[in-house]
Coordinates of C-alpha atoms in Angstrom, one line a residue:
M136 CA 3.3 10.5 29.0
V137 CA 6.2 11.6 26.7
L138 CA 6.6 10.3 23.1
S139 CA 9.6 8.2 24.1
D140 CA 7.4 6.1 26.3
K141 CA 5.4 4.9 23.3
I142 CA 6.2 2.0 20.9
Y143 CA 5.4 2.7 17.3
L144 CA 3.8 -0.3 15.6
D145 CA 1.9 1.4 12.7
F146 CA 4.5 1.3 9.9
N147 CA 1.9 0.4 7.3
A148 CA 0.4 3.8 8.0
T149 CA 3.7 5.7 7.5
T150 CA 7.4 5.4 8.2
P151 CA 10.0 7.8 9.6
V152 CA 12.3 9.3 7.0
E153 CA 15.7 7.6 6.9
P154 CA 18.5 10.0 7.9
D155 CA 20.4 9.3 4.6
V156 CA 17.2 10.2 2.8
V157 CA 17.0 13.6 4.6
K158 CA 20.6 14.2 3.8
A159 CA 20.0 13.6 0.1
M160 CA 17.0 16.0 0.1
I161 CA 18.5 19.0 1.9
P162 CA 20.6 20.5 -0.9
F163 CA 17.4 20.7 -3.1
F164 CA 15.8 22.9 -0.5
T165 CA 18.7 25.3 -0.2
E166 CA 21.4 25.2 -2.9
S167 CA 20.0 23.3 -5.9
F168 CA 16.5 24.8 -5.5
G169 CA 15.7 25.2 -9.2
N170 CA 12.5 24.4 -10.9
A171 CA 13.0 21.2 -12.9
S172 CA 11.2 22.8 -15.9
S173 CA 13.4 25.9 -16.0
D174 CA 15.8 26.2 -19.0
H175 CA 19.0 27.3 -17.2
S176 CA 21.6 25.7 -15.0
F177 CA 19.5 25.6 -11.8
G178 CA 16.7 24.0 -13.7
W179 CA 19.0 21.5 -15.5
A180 CA 20.5 20.4 -12.1
A181 CA 17.0 19.9 -10.7
D182 CA 15.9 17.9 -13.8
D183 CA 19.0 15.7 -13.6
A184 CA 18.2 15.0 -9.9
V185 CA 14.6 14.0 -10.8
E186 CA 15.8 11.7 -13.6
N187 CA 18.4 10.1 -11.3
A188 CA 15.6 9.5 -8.7
R189 CA 13.4 8.1 -11.4
G190 CA 16.1 5.5 -12.2
Q191 CA 16.5 4.6 -8.5
V192 CA 12.7 4.0 -8.2
A193 CA 12.7 2.0 -11.4
R194 CA 15.5 -0.3 -10.3
L195 CA 13.6 -1.2 -7.1
V196 CA 10.6 -2.6 -9.0
N197 CA 12.4 -3.6 -12.3
C198 CA 10.9 -1.3 -14.9
R199 CA 12.1 1.4 -17.2
P200 CA 12.4 5.0 -15.8
I201 CA 10.3 6.3 -18.7
E202 CA 7.4 4.1 -17.5
L203 CA 7.1 6.1 -14.2
T204 CA 5.2 9.3 -13.6
F205 CA 5.7 11.1 -10.3
T206 CA 2.6 12.2 -8.3
S207 CA 1.8 13.6 -4.9
G208 CA 1.2 10.1 -3.6
A209 CA -0.5 6.8 -4.2
T210 CA -4.0 8.2 -3.9
E211 CA -3.5 10.7 -6.7
A212 CA -1.8 8.0 -8.8
I213 CA -4.9 5.8 -8.3
N214 CA -7.2 8.5 -9.4
L215 CA -5.0 9.4 -12.4
A216 CA -4.8 5.7 -13.5
L217 CA -8.4 4.7 -13.0
F218 CA -10.0 7.9 -14.5
G219 CA -7.3 8.2 -17.2
F220 CA -7.4 4.6 -18.4
C221 CA -11.2 4.2 -18.3
M222 CA -11.8 7.5 -20.1
S223 CA -9.1 6.7 -22.7
N224 CA -10.7 3.3 -23.4
K225 CA -14.4 3.8 -22.9
S226 CA -15.1 3.2 -26.6
K227 CA -14.0 -0.4 -26.0
G228 CA -16.3 -1.0 -23.0
N229 CA -17.5 0.3 -19.6
H230 CA -16.9 -2.6 -17.2
I231 CA -14.3 -2.8 -14.4
V232 CA -13.6 -5.6 -12.0
T233 CA -12.1 -5.0 -8.5
C234 CA -12.2 -6.5 -5.0
G235 CA -14.2 -5.5 -1.9
T236 CA -11.0 -5.4 0.2
E237 CA -9.2 -2.8 -1.9
H238 CA -7.9 0.4 -0.2
K239 CA -10.6 3.2 0.1
A240 CA -8.7 5.3 -2.4
T241 CA -9.5 2.7 -5.0
L242 CA -13.0 1.9 -3.8
E243 CA -14.1 5.5 -3.7
T244 CA -12.6 6.2 -7.1
M245 CA -14.6 3.2 -8.4
E246 CA -17.8 4.8 -7.0
A247 CA -17.0 8.0 -8.8
L248 CA -16.5 6.0 -12.1
E249 CA -19.9 4.4 -11.5
R250 CA -21.5 7.8 -11.4
Q251 CA -19.8 8.4 -14.8
G252 CA -21.6 5.4 -16.2
F253 CA -19.1 2.7 -15.7
V254 CA -20.1 -0.7 -14.3
V255 CA -18.0 -2.1 -11.5
T256 CA -18.0 -5.7 -10.3
Y257 CA -16.7 -6.1 -6.7
L258 CA -15.3 -9.6 -6.1
G259 CA -16.0 -11.1 -2.7
V260 CA -13.3 -12.8 -0.7
D261 CA -13.2 -15.9 1.6
K262 CA -12.6 -15.9 5.3
Q263 CA -8.9 -15.6 4.7
G264 CA -9.3 -12.6 2.3
N265 CA -8.6 -14.5 -0.9
I266 CA -10.4 -13.9 -4.1
D267 CA -11.6 -16.9 -6.2
L268 CA -9.7 -16.9 -9.5
E269 CA -12.4 -19.0 -11.2
E270 CA -14.9 -16.3 -10.2
L271 CA -12.6 -13.6 -11.6
E272 CA -12.4 -15.4 -14.9
K273 CA -16.2 -15.8 -15.0
V274 CA -17.0 -12.1 -14.3
I275 CA -14.7 -10.8 -17.1
L276 CA -17.0 -9.7 -19.9
P277 CA -16.5 -8.6 -23.5
S278 CA -17.1 -5.1 -22.2
T279 CA -14.4 -5.4 -19.4
L280 CA -11.7 -2.8 -19.7
L281 CA -9.7 -3.3 -16.5
V282 CA -9.2 -5.6 -13.5
C283 CA -7.9 -3.8 -10.4
I284 CA -6.5 -6.0 -7.6
M285 CA -4.0 -4.8 -5.0
M286 CA -0.8 -6.8 -4.5
A287 CA -0.8 -6.8 -0.7
N288 CA -3.6 -5.8 1.6
N289 CA -2.8 -2.8 3.8
E290 CA -4.8 -4.1 6.8
T291 CA -4.2 -7.9 6.9
G292 CA -1.0 -8.1 4.9
L293 CA -2.5 -10.8 2.6
V294 CA -0.5 -11.1 -0.6
H295 CA -2.7 -11.8 -3.7
P296 CA -1.2 -14.1 -6.5
I297 CA -0.7 -11.2 -8.9
K298 CA 1.3 -13.1 -11.4
N299 CA -1.5 -15.7 -11.8
I300 CA -4.1 -13.0 -11.9
S301 CA -2.1 -11.2 -14.6
K302 CA -1.9 -14.3 -16.8
L303 CA -5.7 -14.9 -16.4
V304 CA -6.6 -11.3 -17.1
H305 CA -4.3 -10.9 -20.1
A306 CA -5.7 -14.2 -21.6
K307 CA -9.0 -12.3 -21.7
H308 CA -7.3 -9.3 -23.4
V309 CA -8.0 -7.1 -20.4
A310 CA -5.6 -4.7 -18.6
L311 CA -4.5 -5.2 -15.0
M312 CA -3.9 -2.4 -12.5
S313 CA -2.4 -3.1 -9.0
D314 CA -1.9 -1.0 -6.0
I315 CA 1.5 -2.3 -4.8
T316 CA 2.0 0.4 -2.1
Q317 CA 2.3 -2.0 0.8
A318 CA 4.4 -4.6 -1.0
V319 CA 7.2 -2.4 -2.3
G320 CA 10.2 -2.5 0.0
K321 CA 8.9 -5.4 2.0
I322 CA 8.8 -8.2 -0.5
P323 CA 10.4 -8.5 -4.0
V324 CA 8.3 -6.7 -6.6
D325 CA 9.3 -7.3 -10.3
L326 CA 6.8 -5.4 -12.5
K327 CA 8.1 -7.0 -15.7
E328 CA 7.8 -10.5 -14.2
L329 CA 4.4 -9.8 -12.7
G330 CA 3.0 -8.5 -16.0
I331 CA 1.1 -5.6 -14.5
D332 CA -0.1 -2.8 -16.8
M333 CA -0.5 -0.1 -14.3
A334 CA 0.9 0.1 -10.7
I335 CA 0.9 2.6 -7.9
F336 CA 3.0 3.1 -4.8
S337 CA 4.3 5.9 -2.6
S338 CA 7.4 7.2 -0.8
H339 CA 6.3 7.5 2.8
K340 CA 5.7 3.8 3.2
I341 CA 9.4 3.0 2.5
Y342 CA 11.1 5.5 4.7
G343 CA 10.9 8.4 2.2
P344 CA 9.1 11.7 2.5
K345 CA 5.4 12.2 2.4
G346 CA 3.8 13.9 -0.6
V347 CA 5.4 11.8 -3.3
G348 CA 4.2 8.8 -5.2
V349 CA 4.5 7.2 -8.6
L350 CA 2.3 5.8 -11.4
Y351 CA 3.8 3.0 -13.5
M352 CA 2.4 2.4 -17.0
N353 CA 3.7 -0.6 -18.9
K354 CA 5.1 0.6 -22.2
D355 CA 5.5 -2.9 -23.6
N356 CA 1.8 -3.3 -23.4
H357 CA 1.2 0.2 -24.8
T358 CA -0.6 1.3 -21.7
T359 CA -1.8 4.9 -22.0
I360 CA -4.2 7.2 -20.0
A361 CA -6.3 10.2 -21.0
K362 CA -5.1 13.5 -19.7
H363 CA -7.6 15.1 -17.3
L364 CA -5.4 17.5 -15.3
F365 CA -4.3 20.6 -17.0
G366 CA -1.9 23.5 -16.6
G367 CA 1.4 22.4 -18.1
N368 CA 3.3 19.5 -19.8
H369 CA 5.2 18.4 -16.7
E370 CA 5.6 14.6 -16.4
K371 CA 4.7 14.1 -20.0
G372 CA 1.4 15.9 -19.5
V373 CA 0.0 13.1 -17.3
R374 CA 0.4 15.1 -14.1
P375 CA 1.0 18.8 -14.7
G376 CA 2.5 21.0 -12.0
T377 CA 5.9 22.0 -10.6
L378 CA 7.7 18.9 -9.5
N379 CA 8.5 18.4 -5.9
V380 CA 12.2 18.0 -6.5
P381 CA 13.3 17.5 -2.9
G382 CA 10.6 14.9 -2.3
I383 CA 11.4 13.0 -5.5
V384 CA 15.1 13.0 -4.6
G385 CA 14.1 11.6 -1.2
F386 CA 11.9 9.0 -2.8
G387 CA 14.8 7.8 -5.0
A388 CA 17.1 7.6 -2.1
A389 CA 14.6 5.6 -0.1
C390 CA 14.2 3.2 -3.0
K391 CA 18.0 2.8 -3.3
I392 CA 18.2 1.9 0.4
A393 CA 15.3 -0.5 0.1
S394 CA 16.9 -2.3 -2.8
A395 CA 20.1 -2.8 -0.9
H396 CA 18.6 -4.2 2.2
L397 CA 15.4 -6.0 1.0
E398 CA 16.4 -9.5 1.9
E399 CA 17.7 -8.5 5.3
Y400 CA 14.7 -6.4 6.1
H401 CA 12.3 -9.2 5.0
Q402 CA 13.9 -11.8 7.4
N403 CA 14.1 -9.4 10.3
Q404 CA 10.4 -8.4 10.0
L405 CA 9.3 -12.1 9.6
D406 CA 11.2 -13.0 12.8
L407 CA 9.5 -10.2 14.7
R408 CA 6.1 -11.1 13.4
N409 CA 6.5 -14.7 14.4
R410 CA 7.5 -13.7 17.9
L411 CA 4.6 -11.3 18.2
E412 CA 2.0 -13.9 17.0
E413 CA 3.4 -16.7 19.2
G414 CA 3.0 -14.4 22.2
L415 CA -0.5 -13.3 21.3
L416 CA -1.8 -16.8 20.5
D417 CA -1.3 -17.7 24.2
L418 CA -4.4 -15.6 24.9
E419 CA -7.8 -17.3 24.8
G420 CA -10.1 -16.1 22.1
V421 CA -7.4 -14.6 19.8
T422 CA -7.5 -15.0 16.1
I423 CA -4.6 -14.1 13.7
N424 CA -6.5 -13.0 10.6
C425 CA -5.1 -14.6 7.4
H426 CA -2.9 -16.8 9.4
G427 CA -1.3 -19.5 7.2
Q428 CA -1.7 -17.4 4.1
E429 CA 1.0 -15.6 2.2
R430 CA 1.4 -12.3 4.0
L431 CA 3.7 -9.3 4.3
P432 CA 6.5 -10.1 6.8
N433 CA 5.7 -7.1 9.0
T434 CA 1.9 -7.2 9.3
T435 CA -0.3 -8.9 11.9
N436 CA -4.1 -8.4 12.0
V437 CA -5.4 -9.9 15.2
S438 CA -9.0 -10.2 16.7
F439 CA -9.8 -10.5 20.4
A440 CA -13.2 -12.1 21.0
G441 CA -15.2 -10.8 23.9
V442 CA -13.4 -7.5 24.1
D443 CA -14.7 -4.0 23.7
G444 CA -12.7 -2.7 20.7
T445 CA -12.9 1.0 21.6
K446 CA -11.8 0.4 25.2
L447 CA -9.0 -1.9 23.9
L448 CA -7.4 0.8 21.7
R449 CA -7.7 3.5 24.4
H450 CA -6.1 1.3 27.1
L451 CA -3.3 0.5 24.7
N452 CA -2.3 4.1 24.7
T453 CA 1.4 3.4 24.9
L454 CA 1.3 1.5 21.7
A455 CA 0.9 3.2 18.3
L456 CA -1.2 0.8 16.3
S457 CA -4.5 0.9 14.5
R458 CA -7.8 -0.8 13.8
G459 CA -7.4 -0.5 10.0
S460 CA -6.3 1.9 7.3
A461 CA -4.9 5.3 8.4
C462 CA -7.4 6.8 5.9
T463 CA -10.3 5.8 8.1
S464 CA -8.8 5.3 11.5
N465 CA -10.4 8.5 12.8
Q466 CA -13.9 6.9 12.3
V467 CA -15.3 4.4 14.7
N468 CA -16.4 2.0 12.0
P469 CA -15.6 -1.7 11.6
S470 CA -13.0 -2.5 9.0
H471 CA -14.5 -3.0 5.5
V472 CA -11.7 -5.5 4.9
L473 CA -12.6 -7.7 7.8
K474 CA -16.3 -7.3 7.1
A475 CA -15.7 -8.5 3.6
M476 CA -14.0 -11.5 5.1
G477 CA -17.2 -12.4 6.9
M478 CA -16.4 -11.0 10.3
E479 CA -19.2 -9.6 12.5
D480 CA -19.0 -5.9 13.4
V481 CA -18.3 -6.5 17.1
D482 CA -15.3 -8.7 16.3
A483 CA -14.0 -6.4 13.5
L484 CA -14.1 -3.5 16.0
A485 CA -12.0 -5.6 18.4
S486 CA -9.3 -6.2 15.9
L487 CA -5.9 -4.5 15.6
R488 CA -3.4 -4.1 12.8
I489 CA 0.1 -4.3 14.1
S490 CA 2.8 -3.4 11.6
T491 CA 6.5 -3.4 12.5
G492 CA 9.4 -1.6 10.8
R493 CA 13.1 -1.3 10.5
S494 CA 13.5 0.3 14.0
T495 CA 11.3 -2.2 15.8
T496 CA 13.2 -4.4 18.3
L497 CA 12.5 -7.7 19.9
D498 CA 12.2 -5.7 23.2
D499 CA 9.5 -3.6 21.6
I500 CA 7.6 -6.8 20.6
Q501 CA 8.0 -8.3 24.1
K502 CA 6.7 -5.1 25.7
A503 CA 3.8 -4.9 23.3
V504 CA 2.8 -8.5 23.9
F505 CA 2.9 -8.0 27.6
K506 CA 0.8 -4.8 27.4
I507 CA -1.8 -6.3 25.0
K508 CA -2.2 -9.4 27.2
T509 CA -2.6 -7.3 30.3
V510 CA -5.2 -5.0 28.8
V511 CA -7.2 -7.8 27.1
G512 CA -7.2 -9.7 30.4
Q513 CA -8.7 -6.6 32.1
L514 CA -11.3 -6.0 29.4
K515 CA -12.7 -9.5 28.9
T516 CA -16.5 -9.2 28.9
V517 CA -17.4 -12.8 28.3
V518 CA -16.1 -16.2 29.4
L519 CA -15.0 -18.2 26.4

């Protein structure tokens, strides 16, 4: 089977780089190859390109360019934000609140902070993946430094009410951090309106290059983090190291494209998602997880009762999709997100995340639905 025979439906894992993004990057590999920290014309040109890109990224999420620090990706940004903020503010307290359905990059960093003496409260979720805002309010203590809740879940697409969470958290004089990686470029994200103190997202989820991300720190709220990486004063000392100029330029170009086509992209993805789910719901024993909730327009998480999940994925070998986050997809473990929502292991293992993208067509969806229906029919192990 050749690659062209396959249908890619895993855009939440990564996206192809837009041709116009590649075009914007190429000169910074070959002609304008200077180090952005060098004090000569080559360096100045590279620095100008970085600052232009910073402005393009800022405009997509409505913040000031000075509030953005470029990183190697969202995972590094999460580590910088959590460790930096907690270490900078540990004299004020040692308590953090997060949610059990966060990305592994956040959860594993929380575990590391616990080993450093911080206390973490992990909020539970209901069967639709929602946190209880009354519970959140109750668990915030005088020692609470930070609440960390993602904007949109990477596996189910569920969108948390970040603006309401922000108001609640700030009323308690606590900072809010949000991983907005999956939301950016798919739904409107206005950092000023949302009132987030720290936010994280990455380039390769929005048709930019891999290896570039960004950390936002709200200057209006005087958000600062302690430095814990050393070796230079790049990126205001927050993240030392020679800047990935071509990658940053590509990130900026991807943000510019996303800004221009957000409404069109949103509606197209929503139409495809609706057609996909209508087709799958014809199958007996199918559950669309978080159905009826506010979700990303491109994301469907679906469970198939009475089906061997491992066989399901292998038989769907012409479809590129996943059972959860790309960070854990090489492990045959049930999704921690679905388990937190109360799902049994056997059902979580028989669940798929299907995420569409700009290049997905209605024909792709129709072919995928047909393939899934055929394979599920062959693999049914119980009569429902």
